Amino acid sequence: MVVVAVNATPFNCMPSLSPASSLQLQIQCNGGFGLSNCVQICGSKPKGIAVSNVNCTASSAAAIVANQEDLLPLQLAEVKALCRNWVWNGYNINYLVCQASNGSPSRPAILLVHGFGASVGHWRRNIAVLAKDYTVYAIDLLGFGASDKPPGYAYSMEKWAMLILDFLSEVVQMPTVLVGNSVGSLACVIAAADSQQSLIRGLVLLNCAGGMNNKAIVDDWRIKLLLPLLWLIDFLLQQKAIASALFDRVRQSENLKNILLSVYGNKDSVDEELVEIIRGPANDEGALDAFVSIVTGPPGPNPMQLVPQLALPVLVLWGDRDPFTPIDGPVGKYFSSLPSQLPNVKLFLLEGVGHCPHDDRPDLVHDKLLPWLASLPPL
């Protein structure tokens, strides 16, 4: 028998469970999160309960205790229901928190940090799995998602790293493992390299970027070949009319989908929800300024100089079909060499996976991430 509690009202899921599924399960439903995953485990919606009749709120984050790793991804409405607001330096920062009912004081929290153009919704395939045992946070960096996009703001990797450190200090307030993708990974590396930080207990880098933009990778022949074009693009983007026309074209749904298809190995993961995750915030006021500032701004600190300074455990997961930071490029080659040089670094190459492994093939990421998290020393 599987017992489920939604808003403290118990009801039974479908009793026809296989022996392997016979377990005691408690789900507290907030924002629909627990209910959708009950449907996944039971193979049907809860008996006698219609989804529309369940009054789910975001008063507290959802909690799951289960022996399954293939829980349903969150829907965007569920992600939004778990989000909160935090004010940083006068700016509104959107973040998500999901408390684990199977958590332990000896386990760290997890903070998920998205890449360029993404937001907390980009982690919708990972949150439920991680929240079984860990308190999960996800944050929209300034300029992205539902966070503020102040006009004329000069974005930098260092500012995002400081945002992460302040978030850990003011909101999370406990030892945390940072999990980042692309420029989010680099922001995590910069934050971890800060000599004043004390709350970061581990890093997970998913196809880490070499800089806020590709101008940082000057020792890649492909970038050298494209540098004149990159400089031209920088110049053109400084022209408001040209930048606006280009941005309008990029954020069209069909064009976004084609771009995503080019950077994902698993094309089935490029669905309409993913397109909306990227497209929605791009229509916000200030999104164009953020786009121009990030593409034309300084690339920021080099991860190749920072990673050797880190003594904490580091897990590197790399999609081998990444066109942005290819494994045979200077950044990919550098990270590939680390396990033989630094005992605190582990690396796994994910076959057939693109630039966003956590969303492209979340199953492959979880296969490596969950055992690594479990192997961390207790707090």
PDB file of C-alpha atoms in Angstrom, residues 149-151 281 283-288:
ATOM      1  CA  LYS A 149      16.953  42.838 -15.816  1.00  0.00           C
ATOM      2  CA  PRO A 150      18.031  46.396 -14.997  1.00  0.00           C
ATOM      3  CA  PRO A 151      18.496  48.593 -18.093  1.00  0.00           C
ATOM      4  CA  PRO A 281      12.075  35.825 -20.128  1.00  0.00           C
ATOM      5  CA  ASN A 283      10.398  39.187 -23.837  1.00  0.00           C
ATOM      6  CA  ASP A 284      10.921  41.004 -20.506  1.00  0.00           C
ATOM      7  CA  GLU A 285      11.947  44.631 -20.362  1.00  0.00           C
ATOM      8  CA  GLY A 286      15.708  44.785 -19.993  1.00  0.00           C
ATOM      9  CA  ALA A 287      16.310  41.412 -21.688  1.00  0.00           C
ATOM     10  CA  LEU A 288      17.861  43.059 -24.758  1.00  0.00           C
TER      11      LEU A 288
END
